[in-house]
Amino acid sequence: MQSTVIKPVLAIYTGLFLLFLYGPFAVLTILSFQAGPEGGPQFPIIEWSTYWYRHLVGLTPPSRVAPLPIYEGLLRSLTLAFMTMVVSTVLGVASAQAFRSRFKGSGLVFYLIVLGMMVPGVLVGLGMALVANFLGIDRHWWSTAFVLHVVYTLPFAFLVMLAIFNRFDASVEEAAWSLGVSPARTFRKVTFPLIFPGVLSAMLFAFTLSYDEFSRTLFASGRDLTLPLAIYGTFSIEIHPNVFAFGVLTTLFSFALLAVYAVLMGLSVRRARRFAIQEDVA
């Protein structure tokens, strides 16, 4: 009796959750196929067309609708996200490795690291802008904005790696050390392959968070706009379905990233299992 009530309730809850999650994307996808150049972001659809996708890549005749200023912004956002991913992941792994043993002030250091993702982004960005102006430092996406992105994404990478290390079996390292292997070689040959799934997760977190970051970048990126800022700038003038077409393409890009992540995660988990089997046999 209980399950006959709970199952339908859970099914409705799951359905509503998926609708809430993917409903906006479905609307965005439908509107991206609006006819152009006169068709706007409204229903009903005048005529189904790929006009706004062709407009993105410059394959349509000139019209009153200006192309989106996305290409330079996209390159900056991808570069910034990659730089942030590398630095945040390295710092996250190193910080979590340090927390494997207790040290004086570890509690304070933990909260200082985690604080980076709790402080409101607009306030942090404004504070960085004021400090840069006071010190006479030019604001750029690759300097001041980059620092803020690392401060924001480092806690996520740190917490992911902390969870991985909490489940890590230290006896495999001790076995390597007892055989005379140096700590650096042990980390490279034993520890890192085992924690690699967590490293992948930390990299994915850092990249996606930095790629979409808006509030911290708004005041700290200077004159050169990243992609979120460039798209926001077009909203203040007029919204056309080319923004929706670009949103669909970037979402597909995110799905492709997840697919790559899933493949790499599967390979690393398989490798870790093979290593564990070899340890059991030995």
Tab-separated table of C-alpha atoms in Angstrom:
chain	number	residue	atom	x	y	z
A	1	MET	CA	0.000	0.000	0.000
A	2	GLN	CA	2.795	2.311	0.940
A	3	SER	CA	4.755	1.680	-2.260
A	4	THR	CA	1.629	2.176	-4.385
A	5	VAL	CA	1.432	5.723	-3.021
A	6	ILE	CA	5.122	6.554	-2.877
A	7	LYS	CA	5.988	5.424	-6.407
A	8	PRO	CA	3.478	7.663	-8.206
A	9	VAL	CA	4.476	10.601	-5.989
A	10	LEU	CA	8.153	10.028	-6.780
A	11	ALA	CA	7.329	9.665	-10.475
A	12	ILE	CA	5.446	12.988	-10.481
A	13	TYR	CA	8.254	14.651	-8.533
A	14	THR	CA	10.863	13.331	-10.983
A	15	GLY	CA	8.790	14.435	-13.954
A	16	LEU	CA	8.334	17.953	-12.545
A	17	PHE	CA	12.034	18.128	-11.720
A	18	LEU	CA	13.033	17.183	-15.279
A	19	LEU	CA	10.459	19.609	-16.682
A	20	PHE	CA	11.838	22.428	-14.545
A	21	LEU	CA	15.404	21.484	-15.458
A	22	TYR	CA	15.053	21.067	-19.212
A	23	GLY	CA	11.877	23.064	-19.942
A	24	PRO	CA	13.754	26.371	-20.483
A	25	PHE	CA	16.223	24.611	-22.784
A	26	ALA	CA	13.349	23.133	-24.809
A	27	VAL	CA	11.758	26.594	-25.215
A	28	LEU	CA	15.126	28.064	-26.161
A	29	THR	CA	15.669	25.313	-28.749
A	30	ILE	CA	12.238	25.851	-30.328
A	31	LEU	CA	12.701	29.629	-30.563
A	32	SER	CA	16.136	29.199	-32.124
A	33	PHE	CA	14.405	27.768	-35.214
A	34	GLN	CA	12.263	30.871	-35.670
A	35	ALA	CA	12.271	32.309	-39.198
A	36	GLY	CA	14.516	35.299	-39.825
A	37	PRO	CA	15.398	38.047	-40.054
A	38	GLU	CA	11.992	39.431	-39.024
A	39	GLY	CA	11.042	36.589	-36.687
A	40	GLY	CA	11.561	37.438	-33.038
A	41	PRO	CA	11.736	35.554	-29.742
A	42	GLN	CA	8.007	34.898	-29.448
A	43	PHE	CA	5.373	32.288	-30.121
A	44	PRO	CA	3.866	31.127	-32.362
A	45	ILE	CA	6.702	30.180	-34.670
A	46	ILE	CA	6.239	32.030	-37.970
A	47	GLU	CA	8.178	29.451	-39.935
A	48	TRP	CA	10.692	26.774	-38.991
A	49	SER	CA	14.130	27.730	-40.212
A	50	THR	CA	17.841	27.388	-39.500
A	51	TYR	CA	18.318	31.072	-40.347
A	52	TRP	CA	19.686	32.084	-36.917
A	53	TYR	CA	22.228	29.253	-36.915
A	54	ARG	CA	23.457	30.371	-40.338
A	55	HIS	CA	23.403	33.964	-39.067
A	56	LEU	CA	25.863	32.985	-36.308
A	57	VAL	CA	28.457	31.832	-38.823
A	58	GLY	CA	27.849	34.666	-41.289
A	59	LEU	CA	26.067	32.657	-44.001
A	60	THR	CA	23.043	34.965	-44.245
A	61	PRO	CA	22.642	38.196	-46.251
A	62	PRO	CA	23.331	41.456	-44.355
A	63	SER	CA	20.324	42.655	-42.330
A	64	ARG	CA	19.482	45.059	-39.519
A	65	VAL	CA	20.343	42.352	-36.993
A	66	ALA	CA	24.025	42.678	-36.161
A	67	PRO	CA	26.101	39.509	-35.645
A	68	LEU	CA	26.721	38.506	-32.050
A	69	PRO	CA	30.123	39.660	-30.752
A	70	ILE	CA	30.921	36.128	-29.673
A	71	TYR	CA	34.096	34.978	-31.349
A	72	GLU	CA	36.697	36.982	-29.407
A	73	GLY	CA	34.627	36.619	-26.233
A	74	LEU	CA	34.373	32.865	-26.759
A	75	LEU	CA	38.146	32.567	-27.216
A	76	ARG	CA	38.740	34.603	-24.038
A	77	SER	CA	36.246	32.537	-22.043
A	78	LEU	CA	37.711	29.230	-23.211
A	79	THR	CA	41.268	30.404	-22.480
A	80	LEU	CA	40.276	31.776	-19.081
A	81	ALA	CA	38.374	28.584	-18.202
A	82	PHE	CA	41.349	26.435	-19.241
A	83	MET	CA	43.808	28.527	-17.195
A	84	THR	CA	41.459	28.428	-14.199
A	85	MET	CA	40.940	24.680	-14.576
A	86	VAL	CA	44.675	23.943	-14.556
A	87	VAL	CA	45.570	26.210	-11.627
A	88	SER	CA	42.516	25.347	-9.493
A	89	THR	CA	42.979	21.613	-9.992
A	90	VAL	CA	46.696	21.709	-9.140
A	91	LEU	CA	46.038	23.842	-6.050
A	92	GLY	CA	43.035	21.697	-5.079
A	93	VAL	CA	45.027	18.461	-5.290
A	94	ALA	CA	47.963	19.966	-3.378
A	95	SER	CA	45.698	21.448	-0.682
A	96	ALA	CA	43.747	18.219	-0.202
A	97	GLN	CA	47.022	16.276	-0.089
A	98	ALA	CA	48.221	18.607	2.693
A	99	PHE	CA	45.004	18.014	4.667
A	100	ARG	CA	45.621	14.272	4.789
A	101	SER	CA	47.660	14.927	7.918
A	102	ARG	CA	46.618	17.297	10.687
A	103	PHE	CA	48.635	20.482	11.055
A	104	LYS	CA	48.404	23.540	13.243
A	105	GLY	CA	45.738	25.940	11.995
A	106	SER	CA	44.232	23.404	9.566
A	107	GLY	CA	40.684	24.337	10.643
A	108	LEU	CA	41.258	28.017	9.898
A	109	VAL	CA	42.919	27.233	6.553
A	110	PHE	CA	39.983	24.979	5.598
A	111	TYR	CA	37.423	27.736	6.166
A	112	LEU	CA	39.605	30.308	4.398
A	113	ILE	CA	39.695	28.107	1.294
A	114	VAL	CA	35.971	27.327	1.351
A	115	LEU	CA	35.107	30.997	1.914
A	116	GLY	CA	35.912	31.704	-1.735
A	117	MET	CA	32.708	30.069	-2.991
A	118	MET	CA	30.453	31.619	-0.323
A	119	VAL	CA	31.164	35.324	-0.716
A	120	PRO	CA	28.753	37.054	-3.166
A	121	GLY	CA	30.413	37.300	-6.570
A	122	VAL	CA	29.351	40.885	-7.307
A	123	LEU	CA	30.864	42.123	-4.049
A	124	VAL	CA	34.122	40.237	-4.637
A	125	GLY	CA	34.341	41.578	-8.184
A	126	LEU	CA	33.670	45.125	-7.014
A	127	GLY	CA	36.264	44.752	-4.263
A	128	MET	CA	38.851	43.511	-6.744
A	129	ALA	CA	38.116	46.462	-9.036
A	130	LEU	CA	38.570	48.930	-6.169
A	131	VAL	CA	41.820	47.300	-5.027
A	132	ALA	CA	43.162	47.270	-8.595
A	133	ASN	CA	42.315	50.956	-9.039
A	134	PHE	CA	43.904	51.829	-5.696
A	135	LEU	CA	47.119	49.977	-6.557
A	136	GLY	CA	47.183	51.247	-10.133
A	137	ILE	CA	46.800	47.768	-11.653
A	138	ASP	CA	45.111	47.458	-15.040
A	139	ARG	CA	42.135	45.099	-15.015
A	140	HIS	CA	42.178	42.282	-17.575
A	141	TRP	CA	40.378	38.979	-18.010
A	142	TRP	CA	43.735	37.172	-17.808
A	143	SER	CA	44.911	38.894	-14.598
A	144	THR	CA	42.373	40.293	-12.129
A	145	ALA	CA	39.436	38.241	-13.432
A	146	PHE	CA	41.629	35.136	-13.538
A	147	VAL	CA	42.535	35.553	-9.843
A	148	LEU	CA	38.856	35.821	-8.899
A	149	HIS	CA	37.971	32.761	-10.963
A	150	VAL	CA	40.654	30.714	-9.191
A	151	VAL	CA	39.463	31.928	-5.785
A	152	TYR	CA	35.917	30.891	-6.742
A	153	THR	CA	36.653	27.470	-8.288
A	154	LEU	CA	39.443	26.336	-5.956
A	155	PRO	CA	37.049	25.392	-3.088
A	156	PHE	CA	35.090	23.072	-5.406
A	157	ALA	CA	38.260	21.323	-6.586
A	158	PHE	CA	39.528	21.180	-3.004
A	159	LEU	CA	36.331	19.615	-1.617
A	160	VAL	CA	36.179	17.050	-4.422
A	161	MET	CA	39.772	15.989	-3.808
A	162	LEU	CA	39.256	16.001	-0.035
A	163	ALA	CA	36.406	13.495	-0.473
A	164	ILE	CA	38.586	11.356	-2.735
A	165	PHE	CA	41.496	11.329	-0.289
A	166	ASN	CA	39.177	10.466	2.616
A	167	ARG	CA	38.360	7.193	0.852
A	168	PHE	CA	41.933	6.588	-0.269
A	169	ASP	CA	43.697	3.471	1.032
A	170	ALA	CA	47.054	4.752	2.280
A	171	SER	CA	48.447	1.222	2.627
A	172	VAL	CA	49.312	1.126	-1.100
A	173	GLU	CA	51.562	4.160	-0.616
A	174	GLU	CA	53.128	2.651	2.486
A	175	ALA	CA	53.857	-0.538	0.536
A	176	ALA	CA	55.655	1.481	-2.136
A	177	TRP	CA	57.657	3.424	0.455
A	178	SER	CA	58.674	0.194	2.208
A	179	LEU	CA	60.153	-0.961	-1.110
A	180	GLY	CA	62.316	2.165	-1.244
A	181	VAL	CA	60.276	4.166	-3.771
A	182	SER	CA	60.611	7.914	-3.271
A	183	PRO	CA	57.494	9.921	-2.236
A	184	ALA	CA	57.481	11.856	-5.531
A	185	ARG	CA	57.624	8.667	-7.617
A	186	THR	CA	55.005	7.039	-5.386
A	187	PHE	CA	52.633	9.945	-5.991
A	188	ARG	CA	53.235	9.833	-9.748
A	189	LYS	CA	53.035	6.062	-10.188
A	190	VAL	CA	50.629	4.981	-7.430
A	191	THR	CA	48.628	7.809	-5.885
A	192	PHE	CA	47.798	9.890	-8.941
A	193	PRO	CA	46.399	7.025	-11.076
A	194	LEU	CA	44.108	6.061	-8.182
A	195	ILE	CA	42.823	9.587	-7.574
A	196	PHE	CA	42.568	10.436	-11.278
A	197	PRO	CA	38.723	10.084	-11.400
A	198	GLY	CA	38.518	12.753	-8.693
A	199	VAL	CA	41.001	14.943	-10.561
A	200	LEU	CA	38.786	14.705	-13.650
A	201	SER	CA	35.757	15.790	-11.604
A	202	ALA	CA	37.695	18.725	-10.153
A	203	MET	CA	38.790	19.768	-13.653
A	204	LEU	CA	35.210	19.609	-14.948
A	205	PHE	CA	33.916	21.679	-12.025
A	206	ALA	CA	36.599	24.340	-12.434
A	207	PHE	CA	36.201	24.603	-16.221
A	208	THR	CA	32.397	24.846	-16.296
A	209	LEU	CA	32.165	27.245	-13.353
A	210	SER	CA	34.766	29.567	-14.853
A	211	TYR	CA	33.314	29.355	-18.385
A	212	ASP	CA	29.876	30.547	-17.173
A	213	GLU	CA	31.030	32.984	-14.517
A	214	PHE	CA	29.459	36.417	-14.850
A	215	SER	CA	29.223	38.334	-11.580
A	216	ARG	CA	32.896	38.104	-10.596
A	217	THR	CA	34.007	38.908	-14.136
A	218	LEU	CA	31.737	41.939	-14.553
A	219	PHE	CA	33.937	44.361	-12.625
A	220	ALA	CA	37.314	42.649	-12.984
A	221	SER	CA	37.716	41.858	-16.688
A	222	GLY	CA	38.442	45.371	-17.924
A	223	ARG	CA	37.594	46.424	-21.478
A	224	ASP	CA	37.891	42.995	-23.106
A	225	LEU	CA	34.658	41.085	-22.556
A	226	THR	CA	34.315	37.387	-21.932
A	227	LEU	CA	31.479	35.458	-23.571
A	228	PRO	CA	28.848	35.850	-20.784
A	229	LEU	CA	29.509	39.590	-20.672
A	230	ALA	CA	29.370	39.910	-24.471
A	231	ILE	CA	26.005	38.112	-24.620
A	232	TYR	CA	24.644	40.187	-21.745
A	233	GLY	CA	25.654	43.304	-23.659
A	234	THR	CA	23.407	42.294	-26.562
A	235	PHE	CA	20.390	41.973	-24.225
A	236	SER	CA	20.497	45.677	-23.425
A	237	ILE	CA	19.829	46.500	-27.087
A	238	GLU	CA	17.416	43.899	-28.423
A	239	ILE	CA	16.945	40.149	-28.133
A	240	HIS	CA	16.934	38.074	-31.309
A	241	PRO	CA	16.763	34.293	-31.727
A	242	ASN	CA	20.458	34.220	-32.645
A	243	VAL	CA	21.121	34.332	-28.885
A	244	PHE	CA	18.966	31.216	-28.476
A	245	ALA	CA	20.747	29.469	-31.349
A	246	PHE	CA	24.061	30.215	-29.719
A	247	GLY	CA	22.709	28.970	-26.375
A	248	VAL	CA	21.741	25.664	-27.996
A	249	LEU	CA	25.223	25.270	-29.489
A	250	THR	CA	26.961	26.046	-26.200
A	251	THR	CA	24.700	23.569	-24.399
A	252	LEU	CA	25.608	20.910	-26.942
A	253	PHE	CA	29.247	21.805	-26.318
A	254	SER	CA	28.669	21.202	-22.594
A	255	PHE	CA	27.094	17.825	-23.369
A	256	ALA	CA	30.162	16.975	-25.490
A	257	LEU	CA	32.396	17.890	-22.546
A	258	LEU	CA	30.349	15.595	-20.317
A	259	ALA	CA	30.693	12.795	-22.869
A	260	VAL	CA	34.485	13.203	-22.921
A	261	TYR	CA	34.448	13.290	-19.130
A	262	ALA	CA	32.388	10.080	-18.999
A	263	VAL	CA	34.772	8.279	-21.371
A	264	LEU	CA	37.863	9.380	-19.442
A	265	MET	CA	36.185	8.517	-16.142
A	266	GLY	CA	35.293	5.036	-17.412
A	267	LEU	CA	38.861	4.430	-18.575
A	268	SER	CA	40.377	5.647	-15.297
A	269	VAL	CA	37.973	3.578	-13.165
A	270	ARG	CA	38.772	0.500	-15.255
A	271	ARG	CA	42.476	1.182	-14.806
A	272	ALA	CA	42.053	1.611	-11.031
A	273	ARG	CA	40.143	-1.683	-10.805
A	274	ARG	CA	42.850	-3.464	-12.783
A	275	PHE	CA	45.452	-2.022	-10.414
A	276	ALA	CA	43.434	-3.192	-7.381
A	277	ILE	CA	43.143	-6.716	-8.806
A	278	GLN	CA	46.906	-6.843	-9.349
A	279	GLU	CA	47.411	-5.728	-5.729
A	280	ASP	CA	45.088	-8.488	-4.476
A	281	VAL	CA	46.921	-11.121	-6.530
A	282	ALA	CA	50.290	-9.923	-5.239
